[in-house]
Amino acid sequence: MSSNPGRPAPSGPFGERTRAEVFALILTDGPLSRVEVAAKLGLSPSTVTRLLPPLLDGDYIRETGRAATALGRPRRLLEVNAARHLVVGVKISPTHVTGVLTDMAARVVGRAETPVPDTLPTTILRATTALTRDLLSGVDTSLVLGIGVGVGGHVGREAGICHTSALLDWHEVPVAAPLAEATGLPVVVENDVNTLVVAERWFGAGRDTRSFAVVTIGPGVGCGLLLGGAMYTGATGMAGEFGHLPLDPAGPKCLCGNHGCLEALASSAAIVRDLAHEGVRVSSAEQAAALARAGNPAAREVYARVGNALGRGLAALVNLLDLELIVLAGEGAAEHDLFGPAMTAGLRAHAFSKAAERPVHIDPATDDLWARGAACLMIGAAVAGPLTPPRVERHHP
Amino acid sequence: MSSNPGRPAPSGPFGERTRAEVFALILTDGPLSRVEVAAKLGLSPSTVTRLLPPLLDGDYIRETGRAATALGRPRRLLEVNAARHLVVGVKISPTHVTGVLTDMAARVVGRAETPVPDTLPTTILRATTALTRDLLSGVDTSLVLGIGVGVGGHVGREAGICHTSALLDWHEVPVAAPLAEATGLPVVVENDVNTLVVAERWFGAGRDTRSFAVVTIGPGVGCGLLLGGAMYTGATGMAGEFGHLPLDPAGPKCLCGNHGCLEALASSAAIVRDLAHEGVRVSSAEQAAALARAGNPAAREVYARVGNALGRGLAALVNLLDLELIVLAGEGAAEHDLFGPAMTAGLRAHAFSKAAERPVHIDPATDDLWARGAACLMIGAAVAGPLTPPRVERHHP
DNA sequence: CTTCTTTTCTTGACACACGAAAGTAACTCT
DNA sequence: AGAGTTACTTTCGTGTGTCAAGAAAAGAAG
């Protein structure tokens, strides 16, 4: 795909799409010399030279020292000026809102959290505004790039709207506009799992991968996709609905009304319910995990079944999309020691691709990491990075 | 990554990518005036004007008459010169090879078929060569654009190799090179379902759709994907493995060794087997269908189960990828009257996206249509069309 | 039969993205 | 000091696309 040359370029130092790619690469892999950037992006050195001046002039990127090579002219190293901006990343949960403050290199420099009494839009948005003010107290506002927000549900990024969220019981809730109004800052909203995709792509297991999925397990099961180097959100932004993969018509009833959905087999609630079925009463998945680790055979059996369901689900994912990697995240990922073996066995049995031989990467991300991902998203959106191709809509491409 | 502008352009009238898009649009939607082309592609009229001369000079496109508008200068209509080239499209099946000859507008002007005694690569390739010679007998070879080939299995298009095909028992079989050698023509090879994706995108239900799946049912279950306007083949070209979606751990055993794969629930063999289980012996799915249509309750029940499995599988597909449309093709699609209601019910029950409300498009494609899709692929590859960003591989002696 | 008006195409001037090739810079080794 | 090596820069050609202004081809109005 070509970029959109010829069209009136947006103002600012990030008018060019390739320039944004250069910036993102230096951010994630810097310090790098011009020649290294060119090689990693498949560009010619002259192109990199041409793209840099605005970034250097705008103090987004700095030349920091030179790296002597064995022979020849030493490389001049380029680095992101992390102090150029501050960025706020927010993760919205049903019981609390988590925020981090990062620098322009997406390094966390502050954090905050607020409990919320209910999930009414006004409550949550007010809490988010307060949290942002808190994080930014004493900070020069002109230094702040913007706010990235991750919400669990169907999000329309362009419109900044959360169309639906079962978790929060939201319908067509405007998120970006009120937050931008209240804070005076640019706001980007995305599905929360997709913020994690950005974080994994930039700093995590997906660094050198062009197609992977992030699957989150916990109260629900979610999925974010990076396909061919770009985030995939589907025709209407709803892609990644993975929790209701129908895995077993004889399985337990799911909240969606069907039987044997992945979520009905592998969520925290499913674990508690299955264990109760075995005559063992626990009130949370953590207790179930503790029992299993203590050797309780019923609990171990439940986790094995969870692992099998997960393995079969991940196999479906890998087979259909021919992914290079799967990152398993979310609260439930911490119980990997319990469901891992059965999951791997299930995946191996069902998967065709070689990706099944690569271990699933486990990353039990904290809320802070999700929020950091939201900050990454804001940075990525600001630099129109490789993850966010705001392509010109063509009717017949 | 960016495309390769600036590089020395390949010779011929299709050096520029946008030119190929203009050509493809006129092919599929023509006759069109310059202004209409510009509007549909999101270009300015001047750009279209600039791109056309080589196509007109090369007689790829012709000005055919003018369309008087109510007011103003009448539009000069552009059309593809269908007679400019002939194209061969081939579908390889385990028992026979089907070929069609099409003009440059992908209209079928000839067909041929050869049975093959076995599936050895040499046998099949020899049969394909003979078939091609047959189709092209009496034709000026310089008029022939090339050969498009569809093979069921994992195909590496760039290398022109069939990595594996369970159906044919092939492993790392070179296809493009020997055919190009034997015929002296350019050859493009793809997975057969993907050739159908191209055909559906150009002329079928997917005309105005940017993301859809073609699911084929018959001896096996296959799937081809168009995501965001481009064919999706995954990290290693294996995407679309859909037949072994694990739908029921208690289901019948599949050839892959697992239980309850979609293919084990909905393939022709599954139908015959399930009916035998009910005490009714038939030797083919067609017989089963005839029984069901005659009112046999066991057969009707079997087809209802097939429909349910298909509906659950399609729901998984639509949910995960947020598709706009599903095209159901392959021999088995003809039995839509039997499994359709159960399929639709299953899909509706499990699917979240609105796509589930759009009816699944049924297209029981004959082998000729698959072969035509292969011809479309060759045309698309030749013009580096919207579906095929990778440049034409010419396996020329 | 002119002369508008409307729409379609064409032309010319410009801008930007990118690469190849050739030139310049900075360092080490001999 | 010169030769060798690698890093960057400059120049130029091509692809891709816009905009603005003009030419062309009709019907409608006078």
PDB file of C-alpha atoms in Angstrom, chain B residues 56-235:
ATOM      1  CA  LEU B  56      -5.390   3.713 -24.500  1.00  0.00           C
ATOM      2  CA  ASP B  57      -2.227   3.584 -26.590  1.00  0.00           C
ATOM      3  CA  GLY B  58      -1.679  -0.026 -25.602  1.00  0.00           C
ATOM      4  CA  ASP B  59      -5.275  -0.774 -26.568  1.00  0.00           C
ATOM      5  CA  TYR B  60      -6.018  -2.123 -23.113  1.00  0.00           C
ATOM      6  CA  ILE B  61      -8.833   0.341 -22.743  1.00  0.00           C
ATOM      7  CA  ARG B  62     -11.040   1.877 -25.378  1.00  0.00           C
ATOM      8  CA  GLU B  63     -13.301   4.831 -25.615  1.00  0.00           C
ATOM      9  CA  THR B  64     -16.674   3.430 -26.593  1.00  0.00           C
ATOM     10  CA  GLY B  65     -19.278   6.018 -27.331  1.00  0.00           C
ATOM     11  CA  ARG B  66     -20.461   8.831 -25.207  1.00  0.00           C
ATOM     12  CA  ALA B  67     -23.246   9.085 -22.679  1.00  0.00           C
ATOM     13  CA  ALA B  68     -25.320  12.176 -23.033  1.00  0.00           C
ATOM     14  CA  THR B  69     -26.091  13.797 -19.721  1.00  0.00           C
ATOM     15  CA  ALA B  70     -28.983  16.140 -19.137  1.00  0.00           C
ATOM     16  CA  LEU B  71     -26.697  19.091 -19.413  1.00  0.00           C
ATOM     17  CA  GLY B  72     -23.108  19.817 -20.231  1.00  0.00           C
ATOM     18  CA  ARG B  73     -20.483  17.968 -22.166  1.00  0.00           C
ATOM     19  CA  PRO B  74     -21.346  14.288 -22.576  1.00  0.00           C
ATOM     20  CA  ARG B  75     -19.161  11.741 -20.792  1.00  0.00           C
ATOM     21  CA  ARG B  76     -16.778   9.697 -22.877  1.00  0.00           C
ATOM     22  CA  LEU B  77     -17.141   6.131 -21.742  1.00  0.00           C
ATOM     23  CA  LEU B  78     -14.145   3.922 -21.110  1.00  0.00           C
ATOM     24  CA  GLU B  79     -14.222   0.177 -21.384  1.00  0.00           C
ATOM     25  CA  VAL B  80     -11.728  -2.624 -21.123  1.00  0.00           C
ATOM     26  CA  ASN B  81     -10.779  -4.040 -24.490  1.00  0.00           C
ATOM     27  CA  ALA B  82     -11.763  -7.573 -23.637  1.00  0.00           C
ATOM     28  CA  ALA B  83     -10.138  -8.922 -26.772  1.00  0.00           C
ATOM     29  CA  ARG B  84      -6.717  -7.546 -25.836  1.00  0.00           C
ATOM     30  CA  HIS B  85      -5.630 -10.760 -24.117  1.00  0.00           C
ATOM     31  CA  LEU B  86      -6.758 -14.251 -23.391  1.00  0.00           C
ATOM     32  CA  VAL B  87      -6.247 -15.702 -19.943  1.00  0.00           C
ATOM     33  CA  VAL B  88      -6.207 -19.288 -18.735  1.00  0.00           C
ATOM     34  CA  GLY B  89      -7.610 -20.185 -15.339  1.00  0.00           C
ATOM     35  CA  VAL B  90      -7.116 -23.632 -13.850  1.00  0.00           C
ATOM     36  CA  LYS B  91      -8.567 -25.397 -10.856  1.00  0.00           C
ATOM     37  CA  ILE B  92      -6.805 -28.541  -9.752  1.00  0.00           C
ATOM     38  CA  SER B  93      -8.925 -31.221  -8.115  1.00  0.00           C
ATOM     39  CA  PRO B  94      -7.838 -34.687  -6.978  1.00  0.00           C
ATOM     40  CA  THR B  95      -9.732 -36.449  -9.766  1.00  0.00           C
ATOM     41  CA  HIS B  96      -9.628 -33.913 -12.566  1.00  0.00           C
ATOM     42  CA  VAL B  97      -8.264 -30.620 -13.741  1.00  0.00           C
ATOM     43  CA  THR B  98     -10.659 -27.921 -14.912  1.00  0.00           C
ATOM     44  CA  GLY B  99      -9.612 -25.035 -17.088  1.00  0.00           C
ATOM     45  CA  VAL B 100     -11.327 -22.023 -18.558  1.00  0.00           C
ATOM     46  CA  LEU B 101     -10.220 -19.570 -21.170  1.00  0.00           C
ATOM     47  CA  THR B 102     -11.342 -16.013 -20.534  1.00  0.00           C
ATOM     48  CA  ASP B 103     -10.929 -12.705 -22.237  1.00  0.00           C
ATOM     49  CA  MET B 104      -9.369  -9.687 -20.577  1.00  0.00           C
ATOM     50  CA  ALA B 105     -12.677  -8.846 -18.953  1.00  0.00           C
ATOM     51  CA  ALA B 106     -12.632 -12.281 -17.297  1.00  0.00           C
ATOM     52  CA  ARG B 107     -15.554 -13.502 -19.360  1.00  0.00           C
ATOM     53  CA  VAL B 108     -15.345 -17.214 -20.035  1.00  0.00           C
ATOM     54  CA  VAL B 109     -14.887 -17.988 -23.729  1.00  0.00           C
ATOM     55  CA  GLY B 110     -13.828 -21.617 -23.476  1.00  0.00           C
ATOM     56  CA  ARG B 111     -13.551 -24.508 -21.098  1.00  0.00           C
ATOM     57  CA  ALA B 112     -11.977 -27.911 -20.818  1.00  0.00           C
ATOM     58  CA  GLU B 113     -11.570 -30.668 -18.320  1.00  0.00           C
ATOM     59  CA  THR B 114      -9.261 -33.657 -17.961  1.00  0.00           C
ATOM     60  CA  PRO B 115      -9.562 -36.545 -15.576  1.00  0.00           C
ATOM     61  CA  VAL B 116      -6.357 -37.515 -13.830  1.00  0.00           C
ATOM     62  CA  PRO B 117      -5.599 -41.097 -12.781  1.00  0.00           C
ATOM     63  CA  ASP B 118      -3.593 -40.085  -9.729  1.00  0.00           C
ATOM     64  CA  THR B 119      -2.464 -36.958  -7.927  1.00  0.00           C
ATOM     65  CA  LEU B 120       1.259 -37.263  -8.504  1.00  0.00           C
ATOM     66  CA  PRO B 121       2.713 -33.845  -9.276  1.00  0.00           C
ATOM     67  CA  THR B 122       4.004 -34.953 -12.652  1.00  0.00           C
ATOM     68  CA  THR B 123       0.631 -36.401 -13.613  1.00  0.00           C
ATOM     69  CA  ILE B 124      -1.265 -33.297 -12.648  1.00  0.00           C
ATOM     70  CA  LEU B 125       1.183 -30.861 -14.125  1.00  0.00           C
ATOM     71  CA  ARG B 126       1.296 -32.801 -17.354  1.00  0.00           C
ATOM     72  CA  ALA B 127      -2.502 -32.821 -17.484  1.00  0.00           C
ATOM     73  CA  THR B 128      -2.578 -29.105 -16.787  1.00  0.00           C
ATOM     74  CA  THR B 129      -0.114 -28.423 -19.568  1.00  0.00           C
ATOM     75  CA  ALA B 130      -2.145 -30.528 -21.990  1.00  0.00           C
ATOM     76  CA  LEU B 131      -5.330 -28.793 -20.914  1.00  0.00           C
ATOM     77  CA  THR B 132      -3.742 -25.411 -21.476  1.00  0.00           C
ATOM     78  CA  ARG B 133      -2.509 -26.432 -24.930  1.00  0.00           C
ATOM     79  CA  ASP B 134      -5.998 -27.687 -25.655  1.00  0.00           C
ATOM     80  CA  LEU B 135      -7.626 -24.427 -24.597  1.00  0.00           C
ATOM     81  CA  LEU B 136      -5.100 -22.418 -26.564  1.00  0.00           C
ATOM     82  CA  SER B 137      -5.093 -24.510 -29.708  1.00  0.00           C
ATOM     83  CA  GLY B 138      -5.353 -22.213 -32.687  1.00  0.00           C
ATOM     84  CA  VAL B 139      -4.794 -19.173 -30.526  1.00  0.00           C
ATOM     85  CA  ASP B 140      -1.996 -16.719 -31.128  1.00  0.00           C
ATOM     86  CA  THR B 141       0.247 -17.301 -28.120  1.00  0.00           C
ATOM     87  CA  SER B 142       1.351 -13.702 -28.036  1.00  0.00           C
ATOM     88  CA  LEU B 143      -2.243 -12.862 -27.197  1.00  0.00           C
ATOM     89  CA  VAL B 144      -2.212 -14.904 -24.005  1.00  0.00           C
ATOM     90  CA  LEU B 145      -1.638 -13.040 -20.766  1.00  0.00           C
ATOM     91  CA  GLY B 146      -0.822 -16.026 -18.609  1.00  0.00           C
ATOM     92  CA  ILE B 147      -2.165 -18.835 -16.485  1.00  0.00           C
ATOM     93  CA  GLY B 148      -3.747 -18.584 -13.072  1.00  0.00           C
ATOM     94  CA  VAL B 149      -3.814 -21.784 -11.039  1.00  0.00           C
ATOM     95  CA  GLY B 150      -5.795 -22.622  -7.927  1.00  0.00           C
ATOM     96  CA  VAL B 151      -4.623 -25.479  -5.731  1.00  0.00           C
ATOM     97  CA  GLY B 152      -6.176 -26.642  -2.489  1.00  0.00           C
ATOM     98  CA  GLY B 153      -3.461 -26.435   0.094  1.00  0.00           C
ATOM     99  CA  HIS B 154      -0.766 -24.179   1.473  1.00  0.00           C
ATOM    100  CA  VAL B 155       0.610 -22.210  -1.448  1.00  0.00           C
ATOM    101  CA  GLY B 156       3.539 -19.829  -1.535  1.00  0.00           C
ATOM    102  CA  ARG B 157       2.529 -17.480  -4.277  1.00  0.00           C
ATOM    103  CA  GLU B 158       5.821 -15.658  -4.723  1.00  0.00           C
ATOM    104  CA  ALA B 159       7.761 -18.878  -5.088  1.00  0.00           C
ATOM    105  CA  GLY B 160       5.012 -20.516  -7.097  1.00  0.00           C
ATOM    106  CA  ILE B 161       5.163 -23.549  -4.860  1.00  0.00           C
ATOM    107  CA  CYS B 162       2.549 -25.700  -3.221  1.00  0.00           C
ATOM    108  CA  HIS B 163       4.043 -26.287   0.213  1.00  0.00           C
ATOM    109  CA  THR B 164       1.557 -28.901   1.314  1.00  0.00           C
ATOM    110  CA  SER B 165      -1.733 -30.239   0.111  1.00  0.00           C
ATOM    111  CA  ALA B 166      -3.472 -32.913   2.112  1.00  0.00           C
ATOM    112  CA  LEU B 167      -5.993 -33.407  -0.674  1.00  0.00           C
ATOM    113  CA  LEU B 168      -3.336 -34.101  -3.287  1.00  0.00           C
ATOM    114  CA  ASP B 169      -0.705 -35.470  -0.926  1.00  0.00           C
ATOM    115  CA  TRP B 170       1.778 -32.898  -2.176  1.00  0.00           C
ATOM    116  CA  HIS B 171       4.795 -31.565  -0.339  1.00  0.00           C
ATOM    117  CA  GLU B 172       6.888 -28.662  -1.615  1.00  0.00           C
ATOM    118  CA  VAL B 173       5.773 -29.172  -5.183  1.00  0.00           C
ATOM    119  CA  PRO B 174       6.899 -26.461  -7.617  1.00  0.00           C
ATOM    120  CA  VAL B 175       3.930 -25.513  -9.765  1.00  0.00           C
ATOM    121  CA  ALA B 176       4.609 -22.190 -11.467  1.00  0.00           C
ATOM    122  CA  ALA B 177       8.079 -22.957 -12.730  1.00  0.00           C
ATOM    123  CA  PRO B 178       7.319 -26.222 -14.567  1.00  0.00           C
ATOM    124  CA  LEU B 179       4.107 -24.867 -16.053  1.00  0.00           C
ATOM    125  CA  ALA B 180       5.831 -21.708 -17.228  1.00  0.00           C
ATOM    126  CA  GLU B 181       8.596 -23.837 -18.641  1.00  0.00           C
ATOM    127  CA  ALA B 182       6.197 -26.112 -20.500  1.00  0.00           C
ATOM    128  CA  THR B 183       3.917 -23.407 -21.828  1.00  0.00           C
ATOM    129  CA  GLY B 184       6.139 -20.387 -22.136  1.00  0.00           C
ATOM    130  CA  LEU B 185       3.582 -18.320 -20.271  1.00  0.00           C
ATOM    131  CA  PRO B 186       3.586 -16.423 -16.982  1.00  0.00           C
ATOM    132  CA  VAL B 187       1.990 -18.441 -14.182  1.00  0.00           C
ATOM    133  CA  VAL B 188       0.439 -17.375 -10.890  1.00  0.00           C
ATOM    134  CA  VAL B 189      -0.469 -19.951  -8.246  1.00  0.00           C
ATOM    135  CA  GLU B 190      -2.701 -19.446  -5.276  1.00  0.00           C
ATOM    136  CA  ASN B 191      -4.789 -21.364  -2.834  1.00  0.00           C
ATOM    137  CA  ASP B 192      -7.973 -22.313  -4.659  1.00  0.00           C
ATOM    138  CA  VAL B 193     -10.312 -20.704  -2.165  1.00  0.00           C
ATOM    139  CA  ASN B 194      -8.429 -17.450  -2.588  1.00  0.00           C
ATOM    140  CA  THR B 195      -9.063 -17.536  -6.312  1.00  0.00           C
ATOM    141  CA  LEU B 196     -12.727 -17.664  -5.436  1.00  0.00           C
ATOM    142  CA  VAL B 197     -12.234 -14.664  -3.177  1.00  0.00           C
ATOM    143  CA  VAL B 198     -10.937 -12.684  -6.132  1.00  0.00           C
ATOM    144  CA  ALA B 199     -13.863 -13.737  -8.294  1.00  0.00           C
ATOM    145  CA  GLU B 200     -16.392 -12.816  -5.625  1.00  0.00           C
ATOM    146  CA  ARG B 201     -14.684  -9.522  -5.024  1.00  0.00           C
ATOM    147  CA  TRP B 202     -14.693  -8.576  -8.687  1.00  0.00           C
ATOM    148  CA  PHE B 203     -17.951  -9.975  -9.924  1.00  0.00           C
ATOM    149  CA  GLY B 204     -19.805 -11.612  -7.071  1.00  0.00           C
ATOM    150  CA  ALA B 205     -21.367 -10.793  -3.756  1.00  0.00           C
ATOM    151  CA  GLY B 206     -18.259  -9.039  -2.466  1.00  0.00           C
ATOM    152  CA  ARG B 207     -18.237  -6.307  -5.101  1.00  0.00           C
ATOM    153  CA  ASP B 208     -18.795  -3.422  -2.739  1.00  0.00           C
ATOM    154  CA  THR B 209     -17.422  -5.045   0.355  1.00  0.00           C
ATOM    155  CA  ARG B 210     -14.077  -4.425   2.012  1.00  0.00           C
ATOM    156  CA  SER B 211     -14.047  -7.417   4.340  1.00  0.00           C
ATOM    157  CA  PHE B 212     -15.694 -10.727   3.741  1.00  0.00           C
ATOM    158  CA  ALA B 213     -14.949 -14.427   3.916  1.00  0.00           C
ATOM    159  CA  VAL B 214     -15.572 -17.129   1.381  1.00  0.00           C
ATOM    160  CA  VAL B 215     -16.315 -20.390   3.147  1.00  0.00           C
ATOM    161  CA  THR B 216     -16.394 -23.507   1.017  1.00  0.00           C
ATOM    162  CA  ILE B 217     -18.107 -26.698   2.028  1.00  0.00           C
ATOM    163  CA  GLY B 218     -17.841 -30.020   0.326  1.00  0.00           C
ATOM    164  CA  PRO B 219     -15.338 -32.799   0.912  1.00  0.00           C
ATOM    165  CA  GLY B 220     -13.577 -30.374   3.249  1.00  0.00           C
ATOM    166  CA  VAL B 221     -14.231 -26.962   4.666  1.00  0.00           C
ATOM    167  CA  GLY B 222     -12.102 -24.068   3.483  1.00  0.00           C
ATOM    168  CA  CYS B 223     -11.989 -20.362   3.979  1.00  0.00           C
ATOM    169  CA  GLY B 224     -10.531 -17.384   2.169  1.00  0.00           C
ATOM    170  CA  LEU B 225     -10.417 -13.900   3.635  1.00  0.00           C
ATOM    171  CA  LEU B 226     -10.560 -10.399   2.291  1.00  0.00           C
ATOM    172  CA  LEU B 227      -9.765  -8.006   5.123  1.00  0.00           C
ATOM    173  CA  GLY B 228      -9.782  -4.267   4.720  1.00  0.00           C
ATOM    174  CA  GLY B 229      -9.909  -4.537   0.959  1.00  0.00           C
ATOM    175  CA  ALA B 230      -6.877  -6.809   0.607  1.00  0.00           C
ATOM    176  CA  MET B 231      -6.600 -10.549   0.472  1.00  0.00           C
ATOM    177  CA  TYR B 232      -5.352 -11.833   3.803  1.00  0.00           C
ATOM    178  CA  THR B 233      -3.010 -14.792   3.711  1.00  0.00           C
ATOM    179  CA  GLY B 234      -1.375 -14.522   7.112  1.00  0.00           C
ATOM    180  CA  ALA B 235       2.216 -14.536   8.247  1.00  0.00           C
TER     181      ALA B 235
END
